[in-house]
mmCIF file of C-alpha atoms and ligand atoms in Angstrom:
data_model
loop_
_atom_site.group_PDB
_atom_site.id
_atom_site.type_symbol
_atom_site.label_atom_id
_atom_site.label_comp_id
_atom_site.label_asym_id
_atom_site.label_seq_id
_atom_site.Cartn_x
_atom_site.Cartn_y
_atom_site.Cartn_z
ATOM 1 C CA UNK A 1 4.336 0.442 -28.590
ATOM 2 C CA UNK A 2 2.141 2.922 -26.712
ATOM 3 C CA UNK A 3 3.863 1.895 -23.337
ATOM 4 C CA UNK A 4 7.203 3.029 -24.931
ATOM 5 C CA UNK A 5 5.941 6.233 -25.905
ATOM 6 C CA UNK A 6 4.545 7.234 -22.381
ATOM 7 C CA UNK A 7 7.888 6.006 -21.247
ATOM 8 C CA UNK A 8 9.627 8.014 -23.680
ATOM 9 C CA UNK A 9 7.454 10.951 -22.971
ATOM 10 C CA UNK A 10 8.199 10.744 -19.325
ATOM 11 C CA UNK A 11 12.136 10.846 -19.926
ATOM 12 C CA UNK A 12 11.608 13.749 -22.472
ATOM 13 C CA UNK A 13 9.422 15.670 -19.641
ATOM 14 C CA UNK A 14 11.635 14.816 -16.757
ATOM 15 C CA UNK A 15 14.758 16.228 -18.448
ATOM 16 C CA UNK A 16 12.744 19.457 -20.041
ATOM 17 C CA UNK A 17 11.264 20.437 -16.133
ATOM 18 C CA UNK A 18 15.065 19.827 -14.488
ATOM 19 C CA UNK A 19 15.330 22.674 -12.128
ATOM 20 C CA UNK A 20 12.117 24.450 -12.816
ATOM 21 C CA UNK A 21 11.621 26.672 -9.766
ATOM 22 C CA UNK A 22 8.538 28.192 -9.670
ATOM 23 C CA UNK A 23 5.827 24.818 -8.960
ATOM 24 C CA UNK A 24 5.450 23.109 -11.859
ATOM 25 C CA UNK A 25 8.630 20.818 -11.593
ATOM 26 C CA UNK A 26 9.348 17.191 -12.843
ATOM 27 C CA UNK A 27 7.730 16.217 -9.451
ATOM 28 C CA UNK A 28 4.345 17.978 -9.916
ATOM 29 C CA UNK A 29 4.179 16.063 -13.448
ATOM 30 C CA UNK A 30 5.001 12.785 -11.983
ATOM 31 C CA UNK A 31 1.991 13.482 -9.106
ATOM 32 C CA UNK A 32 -0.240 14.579 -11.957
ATOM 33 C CA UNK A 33 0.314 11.746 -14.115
ATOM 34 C CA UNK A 34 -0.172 9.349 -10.926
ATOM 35 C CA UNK A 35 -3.253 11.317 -10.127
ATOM 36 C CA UNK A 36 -4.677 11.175 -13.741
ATOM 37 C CA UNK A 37 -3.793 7.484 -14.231
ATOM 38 C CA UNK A 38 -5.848 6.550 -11.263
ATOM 39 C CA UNK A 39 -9.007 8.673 -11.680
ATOM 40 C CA UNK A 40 -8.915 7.740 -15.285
ATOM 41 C CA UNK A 41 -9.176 3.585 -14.061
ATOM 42 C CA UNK A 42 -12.996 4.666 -12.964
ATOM 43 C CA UNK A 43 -13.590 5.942 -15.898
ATOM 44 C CA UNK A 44 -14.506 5.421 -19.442
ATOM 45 C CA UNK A 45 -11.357 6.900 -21.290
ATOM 46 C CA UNK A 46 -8.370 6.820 -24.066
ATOM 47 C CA UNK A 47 -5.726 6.361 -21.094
ATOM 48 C CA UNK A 48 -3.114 6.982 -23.790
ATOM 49 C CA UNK A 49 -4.148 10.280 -24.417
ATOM 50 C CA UNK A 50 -4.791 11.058 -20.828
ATOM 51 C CA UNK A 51 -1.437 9.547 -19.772
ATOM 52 C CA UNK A 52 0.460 12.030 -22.272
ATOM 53 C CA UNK A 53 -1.563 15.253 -22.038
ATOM 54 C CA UNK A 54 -0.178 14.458 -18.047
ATOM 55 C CA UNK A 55 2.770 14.126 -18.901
ATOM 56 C CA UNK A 56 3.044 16.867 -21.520
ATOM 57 C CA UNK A 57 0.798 19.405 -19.384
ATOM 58 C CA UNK A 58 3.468 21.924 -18.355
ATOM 59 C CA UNK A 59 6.102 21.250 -20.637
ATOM 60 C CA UNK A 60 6.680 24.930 -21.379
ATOM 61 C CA UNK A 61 9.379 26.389 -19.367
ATOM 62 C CA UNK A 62 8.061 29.344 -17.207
ATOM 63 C CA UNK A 63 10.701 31.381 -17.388
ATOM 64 C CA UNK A 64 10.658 31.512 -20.926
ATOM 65 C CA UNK A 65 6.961 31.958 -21.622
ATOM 66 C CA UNK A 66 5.367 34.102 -19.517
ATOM 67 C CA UNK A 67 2.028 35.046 -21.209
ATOM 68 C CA UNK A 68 2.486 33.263 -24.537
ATOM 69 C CA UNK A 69 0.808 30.310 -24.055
ATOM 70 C CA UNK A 70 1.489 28.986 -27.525
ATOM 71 C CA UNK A 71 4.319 27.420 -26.213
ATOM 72 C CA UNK A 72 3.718 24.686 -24.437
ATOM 73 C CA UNK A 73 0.877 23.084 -26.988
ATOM 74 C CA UNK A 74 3.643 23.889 -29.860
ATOM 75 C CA UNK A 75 6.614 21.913 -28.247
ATOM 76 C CA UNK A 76 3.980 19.167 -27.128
ATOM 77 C CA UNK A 77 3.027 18.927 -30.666
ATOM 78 C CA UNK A 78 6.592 18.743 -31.781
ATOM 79 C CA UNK A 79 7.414 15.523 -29.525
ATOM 80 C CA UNK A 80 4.488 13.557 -30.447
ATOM 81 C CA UNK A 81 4.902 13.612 -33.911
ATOM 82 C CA UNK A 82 8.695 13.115 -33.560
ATOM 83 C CA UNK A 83 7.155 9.793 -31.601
ATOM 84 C CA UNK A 84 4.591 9.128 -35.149
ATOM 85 C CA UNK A 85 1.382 9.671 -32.448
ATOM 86 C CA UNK A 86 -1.438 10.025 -34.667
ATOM 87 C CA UNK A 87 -2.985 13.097 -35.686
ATOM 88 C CA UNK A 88 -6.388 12.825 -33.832
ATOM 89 C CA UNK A 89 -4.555 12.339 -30.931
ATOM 90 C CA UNK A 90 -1.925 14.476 -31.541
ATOM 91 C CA UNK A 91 -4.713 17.269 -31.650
ATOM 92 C CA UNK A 92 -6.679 16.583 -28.830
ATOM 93 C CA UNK A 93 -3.230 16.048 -26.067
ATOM 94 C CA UNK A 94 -2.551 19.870 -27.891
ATOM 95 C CA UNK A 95 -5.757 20.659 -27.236
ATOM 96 C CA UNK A 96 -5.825 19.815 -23.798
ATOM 97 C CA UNK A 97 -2.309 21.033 -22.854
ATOM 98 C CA UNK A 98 -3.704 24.524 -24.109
ATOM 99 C CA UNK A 99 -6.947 24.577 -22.096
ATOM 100 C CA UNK A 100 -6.027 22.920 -19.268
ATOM 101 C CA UNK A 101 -5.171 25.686 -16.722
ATOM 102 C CA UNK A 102 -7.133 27.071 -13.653
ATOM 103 C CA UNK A 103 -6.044 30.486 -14.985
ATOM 104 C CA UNK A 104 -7.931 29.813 -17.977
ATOM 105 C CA UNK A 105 -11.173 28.554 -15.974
ATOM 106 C CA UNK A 106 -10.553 31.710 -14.250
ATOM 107 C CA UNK A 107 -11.871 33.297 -18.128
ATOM 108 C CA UNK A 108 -14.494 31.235 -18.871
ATOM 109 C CA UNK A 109 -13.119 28.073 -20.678
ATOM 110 C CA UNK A 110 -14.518 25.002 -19.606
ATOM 111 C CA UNK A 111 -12.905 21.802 -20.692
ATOM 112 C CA UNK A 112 -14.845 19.448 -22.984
ATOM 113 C CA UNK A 113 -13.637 15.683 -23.557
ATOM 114 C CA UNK A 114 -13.551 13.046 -20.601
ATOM 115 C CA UNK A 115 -9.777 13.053 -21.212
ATOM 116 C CA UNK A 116 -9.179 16.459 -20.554
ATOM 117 C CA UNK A 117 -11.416 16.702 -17.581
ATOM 118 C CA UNK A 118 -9.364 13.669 -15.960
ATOM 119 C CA UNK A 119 -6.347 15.455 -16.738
ATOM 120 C CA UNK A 120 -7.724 18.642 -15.344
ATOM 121 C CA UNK A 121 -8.486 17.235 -12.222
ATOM 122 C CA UNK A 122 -5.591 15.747 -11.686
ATOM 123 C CA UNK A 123 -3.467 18.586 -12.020
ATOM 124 C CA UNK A 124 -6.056 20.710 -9.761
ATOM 125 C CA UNK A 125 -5.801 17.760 -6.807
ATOM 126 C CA UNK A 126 -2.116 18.682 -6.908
ATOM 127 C CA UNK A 127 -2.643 22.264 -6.233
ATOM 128 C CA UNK A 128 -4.855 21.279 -2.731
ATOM 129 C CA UNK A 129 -4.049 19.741 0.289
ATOM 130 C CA UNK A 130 -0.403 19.386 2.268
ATOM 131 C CA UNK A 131 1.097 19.320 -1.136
ATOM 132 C CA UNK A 132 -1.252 22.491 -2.187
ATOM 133 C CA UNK A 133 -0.255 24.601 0.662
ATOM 134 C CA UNK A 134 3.597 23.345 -0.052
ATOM 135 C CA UNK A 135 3.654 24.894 -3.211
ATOM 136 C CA UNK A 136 1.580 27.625 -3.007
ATOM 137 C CA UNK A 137 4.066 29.218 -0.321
ATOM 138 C CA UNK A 138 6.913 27.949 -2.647
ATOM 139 C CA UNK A 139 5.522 29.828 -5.601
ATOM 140 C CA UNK A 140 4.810 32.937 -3.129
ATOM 141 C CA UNK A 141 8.626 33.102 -2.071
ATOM 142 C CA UNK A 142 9.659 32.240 -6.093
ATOM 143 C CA UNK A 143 7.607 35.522 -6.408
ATOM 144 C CA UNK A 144 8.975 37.478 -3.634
ATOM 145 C CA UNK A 145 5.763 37.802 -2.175
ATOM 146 C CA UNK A 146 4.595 38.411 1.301
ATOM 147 C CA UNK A 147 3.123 35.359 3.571
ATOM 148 C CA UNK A 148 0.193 37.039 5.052
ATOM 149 C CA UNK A 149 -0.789 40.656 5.518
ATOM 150 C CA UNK A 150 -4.208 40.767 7.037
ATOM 151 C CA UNK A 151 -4.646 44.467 5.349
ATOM 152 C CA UNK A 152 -5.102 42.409 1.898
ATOM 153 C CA UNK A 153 -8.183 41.631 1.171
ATOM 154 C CA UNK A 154 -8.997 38.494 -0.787
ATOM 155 C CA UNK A 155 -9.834 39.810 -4.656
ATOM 156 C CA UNK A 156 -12.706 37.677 -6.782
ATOM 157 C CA UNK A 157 -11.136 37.468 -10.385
ATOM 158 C CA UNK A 158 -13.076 37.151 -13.368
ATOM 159 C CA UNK A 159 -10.746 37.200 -16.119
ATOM 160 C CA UNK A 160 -7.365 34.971 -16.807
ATOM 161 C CA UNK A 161 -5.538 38.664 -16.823
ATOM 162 C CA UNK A 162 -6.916 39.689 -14.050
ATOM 163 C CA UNK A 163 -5.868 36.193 -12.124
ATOM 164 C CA UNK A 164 -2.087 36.228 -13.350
ATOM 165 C CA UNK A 165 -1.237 39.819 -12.660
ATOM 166 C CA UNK A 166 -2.402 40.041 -9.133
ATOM 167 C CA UNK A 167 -0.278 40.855 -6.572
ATOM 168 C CA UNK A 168 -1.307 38.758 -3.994
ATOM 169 C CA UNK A 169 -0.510 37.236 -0.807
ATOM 170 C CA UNK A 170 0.242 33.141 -0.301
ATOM 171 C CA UNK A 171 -2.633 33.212 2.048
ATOM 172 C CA UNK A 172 -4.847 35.280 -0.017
ATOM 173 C CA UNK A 173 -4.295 32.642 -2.499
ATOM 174 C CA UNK A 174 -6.493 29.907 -0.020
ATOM 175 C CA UNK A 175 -9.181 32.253 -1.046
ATOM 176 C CA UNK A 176 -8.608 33.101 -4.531
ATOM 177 C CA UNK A 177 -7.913 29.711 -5.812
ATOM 178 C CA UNK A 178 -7.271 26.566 -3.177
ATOM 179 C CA UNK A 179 -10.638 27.285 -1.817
ATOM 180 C CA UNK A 180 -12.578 27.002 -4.991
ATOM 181 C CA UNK A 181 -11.283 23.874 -6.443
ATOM 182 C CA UNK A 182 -13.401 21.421 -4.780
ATOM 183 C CA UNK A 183 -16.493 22.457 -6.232
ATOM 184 C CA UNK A 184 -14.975 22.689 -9.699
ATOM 185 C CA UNK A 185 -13.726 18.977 -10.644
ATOM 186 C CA UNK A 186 -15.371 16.892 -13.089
ATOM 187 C CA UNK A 187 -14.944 13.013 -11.997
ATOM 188 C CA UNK A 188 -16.389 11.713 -8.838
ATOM 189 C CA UNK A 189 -13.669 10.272 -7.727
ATOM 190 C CA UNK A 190 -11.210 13.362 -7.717
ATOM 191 C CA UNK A 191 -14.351 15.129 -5.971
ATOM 192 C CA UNK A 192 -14.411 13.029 -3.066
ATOM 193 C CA UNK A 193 -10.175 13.562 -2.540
ATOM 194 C CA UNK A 194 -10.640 17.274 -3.128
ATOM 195 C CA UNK A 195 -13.295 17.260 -0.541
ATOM 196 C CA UNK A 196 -11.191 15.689 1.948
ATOM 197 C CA UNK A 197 -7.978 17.903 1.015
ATOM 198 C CA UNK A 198 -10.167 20.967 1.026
ATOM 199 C CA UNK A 199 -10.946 19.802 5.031
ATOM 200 C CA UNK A 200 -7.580 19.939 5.915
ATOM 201 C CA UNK A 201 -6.672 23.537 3.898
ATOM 202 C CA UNK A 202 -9.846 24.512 6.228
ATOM 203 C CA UNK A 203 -8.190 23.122 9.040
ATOM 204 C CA UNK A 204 -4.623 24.691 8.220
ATOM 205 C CA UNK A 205 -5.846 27.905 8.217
ATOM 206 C CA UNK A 206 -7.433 27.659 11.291
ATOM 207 C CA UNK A 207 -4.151 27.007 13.102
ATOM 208 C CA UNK A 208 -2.604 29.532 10.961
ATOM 209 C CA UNK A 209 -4.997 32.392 12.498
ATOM 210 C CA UNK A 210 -4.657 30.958 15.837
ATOM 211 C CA UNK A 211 -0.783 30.929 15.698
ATOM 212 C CA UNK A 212 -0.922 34.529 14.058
ATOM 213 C CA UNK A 213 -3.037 36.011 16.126
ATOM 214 C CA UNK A 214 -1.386 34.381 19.871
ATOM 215 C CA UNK A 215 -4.004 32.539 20.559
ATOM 216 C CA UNK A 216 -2.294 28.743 20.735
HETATM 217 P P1 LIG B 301 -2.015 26.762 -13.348
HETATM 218 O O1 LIG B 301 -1.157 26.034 -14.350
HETATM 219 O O2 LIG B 301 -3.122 25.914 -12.780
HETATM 220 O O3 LIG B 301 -2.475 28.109 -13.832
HETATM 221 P P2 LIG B 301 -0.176 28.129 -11.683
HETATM 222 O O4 LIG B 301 0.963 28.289 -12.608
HETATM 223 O O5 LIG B 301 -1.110 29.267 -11.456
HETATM 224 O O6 LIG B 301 -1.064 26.902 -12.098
HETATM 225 O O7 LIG B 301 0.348 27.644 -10.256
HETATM 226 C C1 LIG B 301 1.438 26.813 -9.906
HETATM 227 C C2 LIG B 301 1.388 26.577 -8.379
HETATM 228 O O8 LIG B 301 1.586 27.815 -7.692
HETATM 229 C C3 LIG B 301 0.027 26.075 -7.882
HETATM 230 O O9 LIG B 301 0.169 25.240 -6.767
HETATM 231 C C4 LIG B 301 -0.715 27.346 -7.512
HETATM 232 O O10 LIG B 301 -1.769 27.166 -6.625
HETATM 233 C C5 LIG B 301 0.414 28.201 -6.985
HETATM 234 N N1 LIG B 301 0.125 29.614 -7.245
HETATM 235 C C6 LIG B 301 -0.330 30.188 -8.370
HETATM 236 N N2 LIG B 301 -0.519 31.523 -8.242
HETATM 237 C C7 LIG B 301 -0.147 31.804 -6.980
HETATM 238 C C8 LIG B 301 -0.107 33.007 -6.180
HETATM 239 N N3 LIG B 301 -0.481 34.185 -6.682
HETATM 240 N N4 LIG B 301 0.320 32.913 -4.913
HETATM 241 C C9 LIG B 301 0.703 31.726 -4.387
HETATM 242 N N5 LIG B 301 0.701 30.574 -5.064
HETATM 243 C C10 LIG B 301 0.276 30.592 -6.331
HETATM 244 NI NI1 LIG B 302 0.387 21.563 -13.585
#
C-alpha cells in the first residue's frame, strides 16, 4: 500500500517537473529522494514520510510561483489526500515541503522533526559537489547572469529577501551558499559526504582562479 503511493507519487512528480529549466528538475528529485532514502537507513525515522516530502519537495513549478510559496505545500497537500495519506502525515510532508529551503534557513527557520532534517539534507547534498557546481552555473545562465566578475564582491545575507533578490554572480554563489552547507546539515552521515564534496568545490575553485588568472 505505502510502496504504491511513493510509486505513484514519483510518476505524479516526474510528469509535474517535465522540462523545468531552472535546477530543480525531475532529476534533482530523483537524486534527492536517493539521497534521503539512504541517510534516512542510519537513522531512526517514518521513511514514508521522508520518502514523499522527497519526492513532493519542489513540486511547485518555478515559473509559476515566484515568491508565493503557498504553492508548492498546497498542491502537495492536494495529491496526498487524493492518495487517502493520513492527516498527521499529510501535515507534517506539508510542513516540511514549506520549510525546507536554504532560502528560508537564510531567515532564520530551522527545521524541527528527524524527517525533515533528512529531507533537508538531502536536498542540500544535491546543491554541493560536481553536481553542485553543475547546477549552480545552469541556474546562473537560466538567469542570464554573469560567470565571474572579480569586481563583485561576495554579499553575507541575512534575510530570505535579501538571498532571492540578489544579483549575483555563479561564482559568488560558492561563497554565498555552496560554501556554507557543510557546516549546516543535521545527520552524520550527510555531514561526512558534504565534507568531502565541500573538498572538491575548494579544489574547483582553485583551478578556476588559476585558469582565470593564466597561471596553469
Ligand atoms: P532552494 O530550494 O534550496 O532555495 P534554489 O532554488 O535557491 O534552491 O536553487 C536551485 C539551484 O540553483 C541550486 O543548486 C542552487 O545552489 C542554485 N542557485 C540558487 N541561487 C543561485 C544563484 N544566485 N546563482 C547561481 N546558482 C544559484
Ligand atoms: Ni530541491
Amino acid at each position: 500500500m505505502n510502496k504504491e503511493i511513493i510509486k505513484k507519487t514519483a510518476e505524479f512528480a516526474q510528469q509535474t517537473l517535465q522540462g523545468e529549466g531552472s535546477g530543480h528538475d525531475w532529476w534533482h528529485v530523483l537524486r534527492v529522494w536517493n539521497n534521503a532514502k539512504m541517510i534516512g537507513s542510519h537513522e531512526q525515522c517514518d521513511l514514508f514520510v521522508v520518502e514523499l516530502a522527497a519526492l513532493l519537495h519542489d513540486i511547485a513549478d518555478q515559473k509559476f510561483h515566484d515568491g508565493d510559496d503557498s504553492v508548492g505545500p498546497r498542491k502537495a497537500q492536494e495529491w496526498l489526500e487524493s492518495q487517502e495519506v493520513d492527516e498527521e502525515r499529510i501535515y507534517h510532508i506539508c510542513d516540511i515541503v514549506e520549510n525546507l529551503s536554504y532560502s528560508k534557513s537564510v531567515g532564520g527557520t530551522k527545521v524541527q522533526t528527524i524527517e525533515a532534517q533528512i529531507v533537508q539534507d538531502a536536498d542540500r547534498l544535491d546543491a554541493m559537489g560536481a553536481i553542485g557546481i553543475a547546477r549552480t552555473f545552469a541556474y546562473s545562465g537560466h538567469k542570464n547572469r554573469t560567470m565571474h566578475d572579480p569586481n563583485i564582491k561576495p554579499q553575507d545575507f541575512t534575510s530570505t529577501e535579501q538571498y532571492r533578490n540578489a544579483d549575483s554572480t555563479a561564482i559568488n554563489h560558492f561563497y554565498e551558499k555552496l560554501l556554507l552547507l557543510k557546516d549546516l546539515m543535521n545527520t552524520k552521515t550527510a555531514k561526512k559526504i558534504a565534507a568531502d564534496r565541500h573538498e572538491y568545490m575548494q579544489q574547483y575553485l582553485e583551478q578556476f582562479y588559476a585558469e582565470w588568472n593564466g597561471e596553469q
